[in-house]
Amino acid sequence: MAEEAAKATDHVETFKQLILAKLRYAVGKDPGNAFDHDWFEAVALAARDHLVDHWEDASLQVDRQDQKRVYYLSLEFLIGRLLVDNLSNLGLLDTAREALSQLGVDFEQIRDMEPDAALGNGGLGRLAACFMESMASLNIAAHGYGIRYEHGLFRQVVVDGWQQEHTETWLDFGNPWEFERPEVSYRIGFGGSVANLAGSGEVPRHEWLPNEQIRAIAYDTPVVGWRHSSVNTLRLWRARAEEDLKLERFNAGDHFGAVADVVKAESISRVLYPADSTEAGQELRLRQEFFFVSASLQDLIARHLELNLDIHSLPDRVAIQLNDTHPAIAVAELMRLLVDVYRLEWFEAWKLTVATLSYTNHTLLPEALESWPVSLMERLLPRHMQIIYLINAYHIDSLRAKEIHDFELLRSISLIDEDNGRRVRMGNLAFLGSHSINGVSSLHTNLMRKSVFSDFHRLYPERINNKTNGVTFRRWLYQSNPQLTELLVGAVGDELLDNPEATLRKLEPFAAKASFRKQFAAQRQHAKRELAELVRERMGISLDTQAIFDVQVKRIHEYKRQLLNLLHTVALYQAMRNDPATDWAPRVKIFAGKAAASYHQAKLIIKLANDISRTINVDPTLRGLLKVVFIPNYNVSLAEVIIPAADLSEQISTAGLEASGTSNMKFALNGALTIGTLDGANVEMSEQIGRENMFIFGMTAQQVAARSRRDLNMSAEVAASERLAGALEAIRSGVFSPDDPGRYVGLIDGLLAHDRFLVCADFQAYWDAQRKVDMLWRTPDRWWQAAVLNTARTGWFSSDRTIREYAKDIWKVGGIGD
Ligand code: CBF
C-alpha cells in the first residue's frame, strides 16, 4: 500500500513538472502570468506526450502483426472536448487533478477552457466519435478520415426566442491535440476532361485531366482507447491551394485576384455543412465529399503499397466503412484509381472495390437520401460520371443476363434517377459498390429491406445486415457522471470499468434495496443541482430540483416531434391552471437543440418553445409546478451535464422515422426513464430493459404507415380530444405570442391539414403515458427501482458491442494481439 502511495506521489510530481515545462517552453508563460487557457494548453500538451508514446507503440505493433486495417470515412466527427477523455483513458485523470491542485489551479475551471470540436451535426457524427474510441479500446487498427473544418457546427444564440447562427471558432487558440503533417499531402482534381488513350489490345484506357487541382493536407489526432490499450489516428484533411499567392497578379495590383484561388480552394474545409439551398452551396458540398474521399483513398492505398503489399490484396488488408452516403463517391473514385492509375482490368477492380467497401445507412427520410444532378457531376467529376454510367450499364446487363427484365425494378435500382431532372442516386451507388450494407437498429434495418432498398434486397439478400448503434460508456457514464460511476463501482466492483456490458447486469438485485435506491436518487439530485446551477448562470432561471426533469435534447426536426412535447406542455399548463386542486407532480421541461439554418419550421418550433417558456415561467397561478427552459447552444459538453440530470428522457419520434437514436441509450445508462414510441433502438431498449420500466406509447411503424396512407388530416383526432383542441387553439390564437398573435397560425393550420408526422394522432396516447409518469413519480420506491434497472440493463448498448459486431461480420478483423 505504502509503495503504491509513493508511486502515485511520484507520478503526480513528474506530471506536475511536465505541465510546468509545457507551460514555460511550449506556451511561453510562467505560473505567475498564465491564464486559464494557458494552463489548459499546458496540461493538454503534457497529456499529449503520453499519448504519443503509446501511439508509436501501437503503430509499430500493427505493422509488425500485419494487421488488417479499418478505415472509417465520415464527413462528421462530433468529438466534443478531449482533455478528460484522454486523461481518463490514459489513467492520468487523478494525477492531473492532483498535480494542478498542488500548483494552485482548479482543474474544473481549466477543463472548461477547451472548445468543443463540433465537427458534426448530431447522432451520425457523435456515433463516429464513439466508434473511434471503441475501436481503440478494442485494439482494432483503425483510422478515421474526415475534414478538418475550420468552423464546426454553428454556435446557436437565442435572441428574443429566435435562433441565430454564429460562426463557431474552435481553432482560435490552436488545437493542442493535433499534429499537422504538411508532408502528407495529395492532389485533388476537379473538372476538366477525360482523355481516351489507346490501351493494350482492345481495352481502351482513360485519363482524367482535371482543370483545377487543390491539395489535401493531413492533420492527425491520436485517439486513445480505455487504459491506453491502443492509440489510433483520426486523420482530418485541410484544403489548400496549390499556390498561396499568384505573385504576378499581386504585383500587378490585383491583390484580391491574386488570392482568389486560395479562397476557392480553402472554402472546401472552411465550414461544416455549407447551406445547400443555393447551387453554389450544393457544389461546395459535393466538392467536400469528393475532396476527403479522394485524399483518404489515395492515402490508404499508399500505406498499403508502402507495406509492400500488392494492390490485389486490398480487401484482405483493408476494410473501408462509408458512414452514410456522404462518402459514397468512394465507389467511383476507388474504381478510377484501380483502373486508370493502377491499371487493373475493370471487373477485377470491381471485385476489389465491392470486397473492400461497406456502407452504413442512417436514415430512411427521402429528403436526406443524397442525390446529385448529373449535370453537376459531369462538370465537376467527369471521369467519375463515366464510371458511374459504366457501373450502371454493366449491372443492368448482368441482371438481363439472369433474365431479369422487370422495367420497374431496373428503374428503381438504377444509379440514375430519370424522374427528377436526372440525378445520381448516392444510396444506390453505395449499395451496389459495397459487400455489406447495414442499418443502425433492428427496426430500421427491417424497414430498409422493405422500403428504400427493397429491390436491391431482392437481388442481393445477403448484403443487408443490422448493427444496432451503441455509445461509449467511458464518456457517457464514467466521465460525464463520475458520482454515479463511483456508486455503481462500489456496488458491483471495479470490473464494471473494464467490462460494463457484463457487469452492469449485476446491479439488478440492487434495484430491490432501499438503501441503494436512496443513494442512486441522491446522485441524481447532485447532477440536477449542477444543471440547475448552469441554467441559473446562463439564463437567470431557477429550477426546482425536486421536480421531474423532463428532457428532450437533440436536433430540432419535425419528425423528432418537439412539437408533440410542446403541445403536452401547453395542455399540462392549462390542466394545472384549471384544476389547481389536483396533486400535480412538479415538472421542469428542458429542451435544447439546433435547427438547420435554412429549416424555417424547425426555427419556428424553437421560437415556440421560448414563447411558451416565457409565459409559463412567470405565471404565478402555477406556484412553480411547471417550468420550461430552452437551453441555447446544445453541444457535446452541454449534453454531458444534461444527461446525468434527466429523470425522464423524451424519445418520441414518429415510429419508423428515427433510424436508431443514441441519446436514448445515454439517458437510460444514466438511469433516466424513457417516454418513447416504438421507434429506432427504443424497440431493442424495451426488450432489454423491459417495457414495464419505460413509458412506451403511440402508433407502431406499421400503424403509422397505415394511418398515413389514409390521409393526414387531423380534424377527427382534434374533435375527439378537448385537451388537444385547447392546446392547439391557445398556440394558434396567440396566447404565447401576444406581441405577434398570428405567429403560429400557419404552423397550427398546417398541422391540422397535413400532419405528416402524426403529432395530433399520437397526442392522446402521449398524454396518457405522461400521466403514468406522474403516477410513478409519486411512488419513489418504484421510480428508483425502474431507474436502477434502466442502468443495469443498458449494457448491450455499448459501442464496444457494436464495434465487435462490425469487426466480426463486416470487416473481418481482430484486435492487436488477438
Ligand atoms: O446512426 C446514428 C444516428 O444517425 C442519425 O442521426 C442521422 O444523421 N441519420 C439518425 O437520425 C439517428 O437516428 C441515428 O441514431
Short mmCIF file of C-alpha atoms in Angstrom, two decimals, residues 427-805:
data_model
loop_
_atom_site.label_atom_id
_atom_site.label_comp_id
_atom_site.label_asym_id
_atom_site.label_seq_id
_atom_site.Cartn_x
_atom_site.Cartn_y
_atom_site.Cartn_z
CA GLY A 427 -27.55 5.46 -51.85
CA ASN A 428 -27.83 3.14 -54.83
CA LEU A 429 -24.19 3.73 -55.73
CA ALA A 430 -23.12 2.92 -52.16
CA PHE A 431 -25.28 -0.19 -52.10
CA LEU A 432 -24.04 -1.56 -55.36
CA GLY A 433 -20.39 -0.86 -54.58
CA SER A 434 -20.43 -2.46 -51.11
CA HIS A 435 -20.45 -6.03 -49.89
CA SER A 436 -22.26 -5.07 -46.71
CA ILE A 437 -25.00 -2.55 -46.11
CA ASN A 438 -26.07 -2.10 -42.55
CA GLY A 439 -28.85 -0.32 -40.76
CA VAL A 440 -28.43 1.02 -37.25
CA SER A 441 -31.26 -0.65 -35.35
CA SER A 442 -33.26 -3.74 -35.93
CA LEU A 443 -36.43 -1.87 -36.91
CA HIS A 444 -34.55 0.48 -39.21
CA THR A 445 -32.77 -2.40 -40.93
CA ASN A 446 -36.03 -4.23 -41.50
CA LEU A 447 -37.63 -1.11 -42.89
CA MET A 448 -34.63 -0.64 -45.16
CA ARG A 449 -35.22 -4.12 -46.52
CA LYS A 450 -38.86 -3.27 -47.13
CA SER A 451 -38.58 0.29 -48.39
CA VAL A 452 -35.58 2.19 -49.85
CA PHE A 453 -33.59 -0.89 -50.70
CA SER A 454 -36.36 -3.45 -51.21
CA ASP A 455 -35.46 -4.10 -54.83
CA PHE A 456 -31.74 -4.29 -54.12
CA HIS A 457 -32.56 -6.60 -51.22
CA ARG A 458 -34.42 -8.96 -53.54
CA LEU A 459 -31.35 -9.10 -55.78
CA TYR A 460 -28.73 -9.26 -53.01
CA PRO A 461 -30.44 -10.75 -49.97
CA GLU A 462 -27.15 -11.43 -48.18
CA ARG A 463 -25.92 -7.85 -48.18
CA ILE A 464 -28.20 -6.04 -45.73
CA ASN A 465 -27.44 -6.63 -42.08
CA ASN A 466 -28.13 -4.87 -38.83
CA LYS A 467 -25.69 -3.27 -36.44
CA THR A 468 -27.60 -1.57 -33.69
CA ASN A 469 -25.82 1.58 -32.55
CA GLY A 470 -24.10 1.94 -29.23
CA VAL A 471 -22.38 4.62 -27.18
CA THR A 472 -19.08 4.65 -25.36
CA PHE A 473 -19.67 4.25 -21.64
CA ARG A 474 -16.28 5.78 -20.91
CA ARG A 475 -17.53 9.18 -21.96
CA TRP A 476 -21.25 8.83 -21.33
CA LEU A 477 -21.03 7.36 -17.85
CA TYR A 478 -17.56 7.39 -16.30
CA GLN A 479 -16.61 10.89 -17.43
CA SER A 480 -19.93 12.65 -17.54
CA ASN A 481 -21.30 11.11 -14.37
CA PRO A 482 -18.36 10.26 -12.06
CA GLN A 483 -20.51 10.31 -8.92
CA LEU A 484 -22.91 7.71 -10.27
CA THR A 485 -19.98 5.67 -11.58
CA GLU A 486 -18.45 5.63 -8.13
CA LEU A 487 -21.72 4.42 -6.66
CA LEU A 488 -22.00 1.65 -9.25
CA VAL A 489 -18.39 0.56 -8.79
CA GLY A 490 -18.97 0.48 -5.04
CA ALA A 491 -21.90 -1.86 -5.63
CA VAL A 492 -20.61 -4.26 -8.28
CA GLY A 493 -16.87 -3.76 -8.19
CA ASP A 494 -14.09 -2.37 -10.36
CA GLU A 495 -14.81 -4.87 -13.09
CA LEU A 496 -17.57 -2.51 -14.16
CA LEU A 497 -14.99 -0.17 -15.64
CA ASP A 498 -13.40 -2.80 -17.86
CA ASN A 499 -16.39 -4.88 -18.73
CA PRO A 500 -19.53 -2.85 -18.26
CA GLU A 501 -21.54 -4.91 -20.71
CA ALA A 502 -21.50 -7.94 -18.43
CA THR A 503 -21.06 -6.23 -15.09
CA LEU A 504 -23.93 -3.76 -15.25
CA ARG A 505 -26.39 -6.64 -15.01
CA LYS A 506 -25.04 -7.40 -11.56
CA LEU A 507 -26.76 -4.23 -10.45
CA GLU A 508 -30.20 -5.74 -10.89
CA PRO A 509 -30.54 -7.07 -7.32
CA PHE A 510 -29.61 -3.62 -6.02
CA ALA A 511 -32.82 -2.24 -7.50
CA ALA A 512 -34.66 -4.01 -4.70
CA LYS A 513 -32.50 -2.48 -1.96
CA ALA A 514 -33.98 0.67 -0.42
CA SER A 515 -30.61 1.99 0.73
CA PHE A 516 -29.12 1.67 -2.77
CA ARG A 517 -32.11 3.33 -4.38
CA LYS A 518 -31.71 6.19 -1.95
CA GLN A 519 -28.07 6.63 -2.93
CA PHE A 520 -28.98 6.39 -6.61
CA ALA A 521 -31.59 9.14 -6.14
CA ALA A 522 -29.05 11.23 -4.22
CA GLN A 523 -26.64 11.07 -7.18
CA ARG A 524 -29.41 12.28 -9.45
CA GLN A 525 -30.08 15.17 -7.09
CA HIS A 526 -26.43 16.09 -7.27
CA ALA A 527 -26.49 16.11 -11.08
CA LYS A 528 -29.76 18.06 -11.12
CA ARG A 529 -28.28 20.71 -8.86
CA GLU A 530 -25.33 21.09 -11.24
CA LEU A 531 -27.63 21.51 -14.21
CA ALA A 532 -29.87 23.92 -12.28
CA GLU A 533 -26.79 25.97 -11.48
CA LEU A 534 -25.80 26.08 -15.15
CA VAL A 535 -29.31 27.19 -16.15
CA ARG A 536 -29.33 29.86 -13.44
CA GLU A 537 -25.93 31.15 -14.50
CA ARG A 538 -26.61 31.14 -18.24
CA MET A 539 -30.28 32.04 -18.33
CA GLY A 540 -31.18 33.50 -14.95
CA ILE A 541 -33.96 30.93 -14.48
CA SER A 542 -34.15 28.98 -11.24
CA LEU A 543 -35.29 25.37 -11.32
CA ASP A 544 -36.84 23.21 -8.61
CA THR A 545 -34.58 20.18 -8.39
CA GLN A 546 -37.33 18.19 -6.66
CA ALA A 547 -39.40 18.39 -9.86
CA ILE A 548 -39.24 15.78 -12.62
CA PHE A 549 -36.52 16.88 -15.04
CA ASP A 550 -38.24 16.00 -18.30
CA VAL A 551 -35.68 16.35 -21.08
CA GLN A 552 -35.74 16.46 -24.87
CA VAL A 553 -32.35 17.38 -26.29
CA LYS A 554 -31.47 16.65 -29.91
CA ARG A 555 -31.54 18.29 -33.32
CA ILE A 556 -34.78 20.17 -33.85
CA HIS A 557 -36.70 18.32 -36.54
CA GLU A 558 -40.39 17.81 -37.19
CA TYR A 559 -40.06 14.02 -37.14
CA LYS A 560 -38.47 14.13 -33.70
CA ARG A 561 -41.69 15.85 -32.62
CA GLN A 562 -40.58 18.54 -30.21
CA LEU A 563 -43.99 19.93 -31.18
CA LEU A 564 -45.74 16.99 -29.53
CA ASN A 565 -43.81 17.70 -26.34
CA LEU A 566 -44.74 21.40 -26.56
CA LEU A 567 -48.41 20.55 -27.07
CA HIS A 568 -48.24 18.38 -23.98
CA THR A 569 -46.57 21.25 -22.11
CA VAL A 570 -49.37 23.61 -23.05
CA ALA A 571 -52.08 21.07 -22.26
CA LEU A 572 -50.46 20.39 -18.89
CA TYR A 573 -50.24 24.11 -18.22
CA GLN A 574 -53.93 24.51 -18.94
CA ALA A 575 -54.84 21.50 -16.82
CA MET A 576 -52.77 22.78 -13.90
CA ARG A 577 -54.43 26.17 -14.10
CA ASN A 578 -57.93 24.77 -14.48
CA ASP A 579 -57.55 22.19 -11.80
CA PRO A 580 -55.32 23.52 -9.03
CA ALA A 581 -56.73 21.02 -6.52
CA THR A 582 -55.10 18.06 -8.29
CA ASP A 583 -51.85 16.94 -6.73
CA TRP A 584 -49.77 17.58 -9.88
CA ALA A 585 -46.25 16.22 -10.00
CA PRO A 586 -43.93 19.21 -10.44
CA ARG A 587 -42.09 19.28 -13.78
CA VAL A 588 -39.29 21.05 -15.46
CA LYS A 589 -39.46 20.69 -19.23
CA ILE A 590 -35.98 21.00 -20.66
CA PHE A 591 -35.35 21.49 -24.35
CA ALA A 592 -32.13 22.05 -26.28
CA GLY A 593 -31.06 21.54 -29.86
CA LYS A 594 -30.12 23.31 -33.06
CA ALA A 595 -32.21 23.72 -36.19
CA ALA A 596 -30.58 23.70 -39.63
CA ALA A 597 -30.08 27.30 -40.69
CA SER A 598 -32.50 27.06 -43.61
CA TYR A 599 -35.12 24.92 -41.85
CA HIS A 600 -37.73 27.58 -41.09
CA GLN A 601 -40.32 25.33 -39.48
CA ALA A 602 -37.74 23.98 -37.01
CA LYS A 603 -36.67 27.51 -36.15
CA LEU A 604 -40.29 28.43 -35.52
CA ILE A 605 -40.53 25.48 -33.14
CA ILE A 606 -37.58 26.88 -31.19
CA LYS A 607 -39.33 30.23 -31.03
CA LEU A 608 -42.50 28.50 -29.81
CA ALA A 609 -40.59 26.71 -27.04
CA ASN A 610 -39.18 30.04 -25.95
CA ASP A 611 -42.55 31.79 -26.15
CA ILE A 612 -44.17 29.06 -24.08
CA SER A 613 -41.33 29.22 -21.58
CA ARG A 614 -41.65 32.99 -21.28
CA THR A 615 -45.37 32.78 -20.50
CA ILE A 616 -45.41 29.75 -18.23
CA ASN A 617 -42.37 30.56 -16.11
CA VAL A 618 -43.88 33.77 -14.81
CA ASP A 619 -47.44 32.57 -14.27
CA PRO A 620 -47.98 32.81 -10.52
CA THR A 621 -51.06 30.55 -10.57
CA LEU A 622 -48.81 27.57 -11.24
CA ARG A 623 -46.93 28.00 -7.96
CA GLY A 624 -43.77 26.84 -9.67
CA LEU A 625 -45.27 23.45 -10.58
CA LEU A 626 -44.21 23.78 -14.19
CA LYS A 627 -41.17 25.42 -15.72
CA VAL A 628 -39.95 25.33 -19.30
CA VAL A 629 -36.40 26.05 -20.44
CA PHE A 630 -34.79 26.04 -23.83
CA ILE A 631 -31.05 25.93 -23.19
CA PRO A 632 -29.15 27.53 -26.07
CA ASN A 633 -26.23 26.09 -27.98
CA TYR A 634 -26.65 22.36 -27.39
CA ASN A 635 -23.36 20.55 -27.89
CA VAL A 636 -21.47 17.56 -26.55
CA SER A 637 -20.26 19.33 -23.40
CA LEU A 638 -23.74 20.52 -22.57
CA ALA A 639 -25.09 17.01 -23.15
CA GLU A 640 -22.57 15.75 -20.61
CA VAL A 641 -24.19 17.97 -17.98
CA ILE A 642 -27.82 17.49 -19.02
CA ILE A 643 -27.96 13.73 -19.47
CA PRO A 644 -26.92 12.74 -15.92
CA ALA A 645 -29.55 15.15 -14.58
CA ALA A 646 -32.52 13.78 -16.51
CA ASP A 647 -35.32 11.89 -14.82
CA LEU A 648 -37.33 11.45 -17.99
CA SER A 649 -35.89 11.02 -21.48
CA GLU A 650 -38.12 12.07 -24.38
CA GLN A 651 -37.70 9.78 -27.43
CA ILE A 652 -40.96 10.48 -29.15
CA SER A 653 -40.28 10.44 -32.89
CA THR A 654 -42.92 9.23 -35.33
CA ALA A 655 -42.43 5.47 -35.39
CA GLY A 656 -40.40 4.35 -38.39
CA LEU A 657 -38.53 7.63 -38.84
CA GLU A 658 -35.74 7.70 -36.25
CA ALA A 659 -33.19 5.26 -37.55
CA SER A 660 -31.84 4.42 -34.13
CA GLY A 661 -31.17 7.29 -31.77
CA THR A 662 -28.20 7.22 -29.43
CA SER A 663 -29.17 9.78 -26.80
CA ASN A 664 -31.93 7.33 -25.80
CA MET A 665 -29.12 4.93 -24.78
CA LYS A 666 -27.10 7.58 -22.92
CA PHE A 667 -30.10 8.65 -20.87
CA ALA A 668 -31.07 5.10 -19.94
CA LEU A 669 -27.48 4.29 -19.00
CA ASN A 670 -27.59 7.17 -16.54
CA GLY A 671 -30.85 5.89 -15.11
CA ALA A 672 -33.42 8.15 -16.78
CA LEU A 673 -36.73 6.55 -17.67
CA THR A 674 -37.71 6.78 -21.31
CA ILE A 675 -41.01 8.00 -22.60
CA GLY A 676 -40.95 6.92 -26.20
CA THR A 677 -42.50 5.41 -29.25
CA LEU A 678 -41.57 2.03 -30.64
CA ASP A 679 -39.08 3.64 -32.98
CA GLY A 680 -35.42 3.03 -33.76
CA ALA A 681 -33.44 1.48 -30.96
CA ASN A 682 -36.24 2.21 -28.47
CA VAL A 683 -37.61 -1.13 -29.61
CA GLU A 684 -34.49 -3.03 -28.58
CA MET A 685 -34.22 -0.94 -25.43
CA SER A 686 -37.70 -2.04 -24.44
CA GLU A 687 -36.66 -5.65 -25.00
CA GLN A 688 -33.54 -5.28 -22.86
CA ILE A 689 -34.89 -3.00 -20.15
CA GLY A 690 -38.44 -4.31 -20.03
CA ARG A 691 -41.48 -2.33 -21.17
CA GLU A 692 -42.61 -2.07 -17.56
CA ASN A 693 -39.59 0.15 -16.88
CA MET A 694 -40.31 2.56 -19.72
CA PHE A 695 -43.31 4.55 -20.91
CA ILE A 696 -43.96 3.24 -24.38
CA PHE A 697 -46.86 4.84 -26.22
CA GLY A 698 -48.28 5.63 -29.62
CA MET A 699 -48.55 4.14 -33.04
CA THR A 700 -46.16 1.50 -34.26
CA ALA A 701 -44.32 1.93 -37.55
CA GLN A 702 -46.91 -0.27 -39.22
CA GLN A 703 -49.80 1.76 -37.82
CA VAL A 704 -48.07 4.97 -38.86
CA ALA A 705 -47.76 3.68 -42.42
CA ALA A 706 -51.44 2.67 -42.48
CA ARG A 707 -52.65 5.95 -40.96
CA SER A 708 -50.51 7.99 -43.35
CA ARG A 709 -51.88 6.10 -46.33
CA ARG A 710 -55.42 7.05 -45.27
CA ASP A 711 -54.87 10.79 -45.06
CA LEU A 712 -53.04 13.33 -42.97
CA ASN A 713 -55.99 15.44 -41.98
CA MET A 714 -56.38 15.51 -38.23
CA SER A 715 -59.85 17.04 -37.79
CA ALA A 716 -61.23 13.84 -36.30
CA GLU A 717 -58.39 13.48 -33.77
CA VAL A 718 -58.75 17.10 -32.72
CA ALA A 719 -62.52 16.85 -32.43
CA ALA A 720 -62.08 13.79 -30.20
CA SER A 721 -59.76 15.48 -27.73
CA GLU A 722 -60.78 18.66 -25.96
CA ARG A 723 -57.36 18.82 -24.43
CA LEU A 724 -55.58 18.72 -27.77
CA ALA A 725 -58.01 21.21 -29.27
CA GLY A 726 -57.43 23.55 -26.32
CA ALA A 727 -53.66 23.41 -26.62
CA LEU A 728 -53.74 23.97 -30.39
CA GLU A 729 -56.13 26.86 -30.06
CA ALA A 730 -54.08 28.54 -27.34
CA ILE A 731 -50.98 28.45 -29.53
CA ARG A 732 -52.87 29.45 -32.65
CA SER A 733 -54.69 32.37 -31.06
CA GLY A 734 -51.52 33.96 -29.73
CA VAL A 735 -51.74 33.18 -26.00
CA PHE A 736 -47.97 32.66 -26.08
CA SER A 737 -47.23 35.29 -28.69
CA PRO A 738 -49.20 38.39 -27.69
CA ASP A 739 -46.60 40.54 -29.45
CA ASP A 740 -47.49 38.84 -32.74
CA PRO A 741 -50.74 36.90 -32.31
CA GLY A 742 -50.65 35.45 -35.82
CA ARG A 743 -47.17 33.97 -35.44
CA TYR A 744 -48.30 30.36 -35.12
CA VAL A 745 -51.45 30.36 -37.24
CA GLY A 746 -49.64 28.79 -40.20
CA LEU A 747 -47.91 26.22 -38.03
CA ILE A 748 -51.12 25.03 -36.39
CA ASP A 749 -53.28 25.16 -39.51
CA GLY A 750 -50.61 23.20 -41.35
CA LEU A 751 -50.61 20.60 -38.61
CA LEU A 752 -54.37 20.18 -38.78
CA ALA A 753 -54.50 19.87 -42.55
CA HIS A 754 -51.37 17.88 -43.22
CA ASP A 755 -49.86 16.33 -40.11
CA ARG A 756 -47.03 14.48 -41.86
CA PHE A 757 -45.50 13.35 -38.58
CA LEU A 758 -48.79 12.41 -36.91
CA VAL A 759 -48.35 14.69 -33.93
CA CYS A 760 -52.09 15.02 -33.33
CA ALA A 761 -52.71 11.34 -33.94
CA ASP A 762 -50.34 10.36 -31.12
CA PHE A 763 -51.28 13.15 -28.74
CA GLN A 764 -53.80 11.32 -26.54
CA ALA A 765 -51.56 8.28 -26.10
CA TYR A 766 -48.71 10.59 -25.18
CA TRP A 767 -50.82 12.48 -22.68
CA ASP A 768 -51.87 9.21 -21.04
CA ALA A 769 -48.27 7.98 -20.89
CA GLN A 770 -47.25 11.25 -19.24
CA ARG A 771 -49.86 10.72 -16.55
CA LYS A 772 -48.30 7.32 -15.89
CA VAL A 773 -45.03 9.16 -15.45
CA ASP A 774 -46.67 11.37 -12.80
CA MET A 775 -48.08 8.34 -11.03
CA LEU A 776 -44.78 6.54 -10.90
CA TRP A 777 -43.00 9.66 -9.68
CA ARG A 778 -45.45 9.71 -6.80
CA THR A 779 -44.19 6.29 -5.71
CA PRO A 780 -40.46 6.93 -5.38
CA ASP A 781 -39.64 3.32 -4.50
CA ARG A 782 -40.98 2.15 -7.81
CA TRP A 783 -39.49 5.04 -9.75
CA TRP A 784 -35.99 4.48 -8.47
CA GLN A 785 -36.29 0.74 -8.84
CA ALA A 786 -37.05 1.27 -12.52
CA ALA A 787 -34.22 3.82 -12.77
CA VAL A 788 -31.67 1.35 -11.37
CA LEU A 789 -32.95 -1.34 -13.73
CA ASN A 790 -32.54 1.04 -16.66
CA THR A 791 -28.87 1.45 -15.84
CA ALA A 792 -28.43 -2.25 -15.11
CA ARG A 793 -29.93 -3.37 -18.41
CA THR A 794 -28.32 -0.94 -20.83
CA GLY A 795 -25.00 -2.79 -21.10
CA TRP A 796 -25.85 -4.14 -24.53
CA PHE A 797 -25.89 -0.60 -25.94
CA SER A 798 -22.16 -0.16 -25.51
CA SER A 799 -20.44 0.88 -28.73
CA ASP A 800 -17.85 -1.83 -27.91
CA ARG A 801 -20.56 -4.40 -28.61
CA THR A 802 -21.49 -2.65 -31.85
CA ILE A 803 -17.88 -2.43 -32.99
CA ARG A 804 -17.27 -6.09 -32.18
CA GLU A 805 -20.17 -6.92 -34.49
#
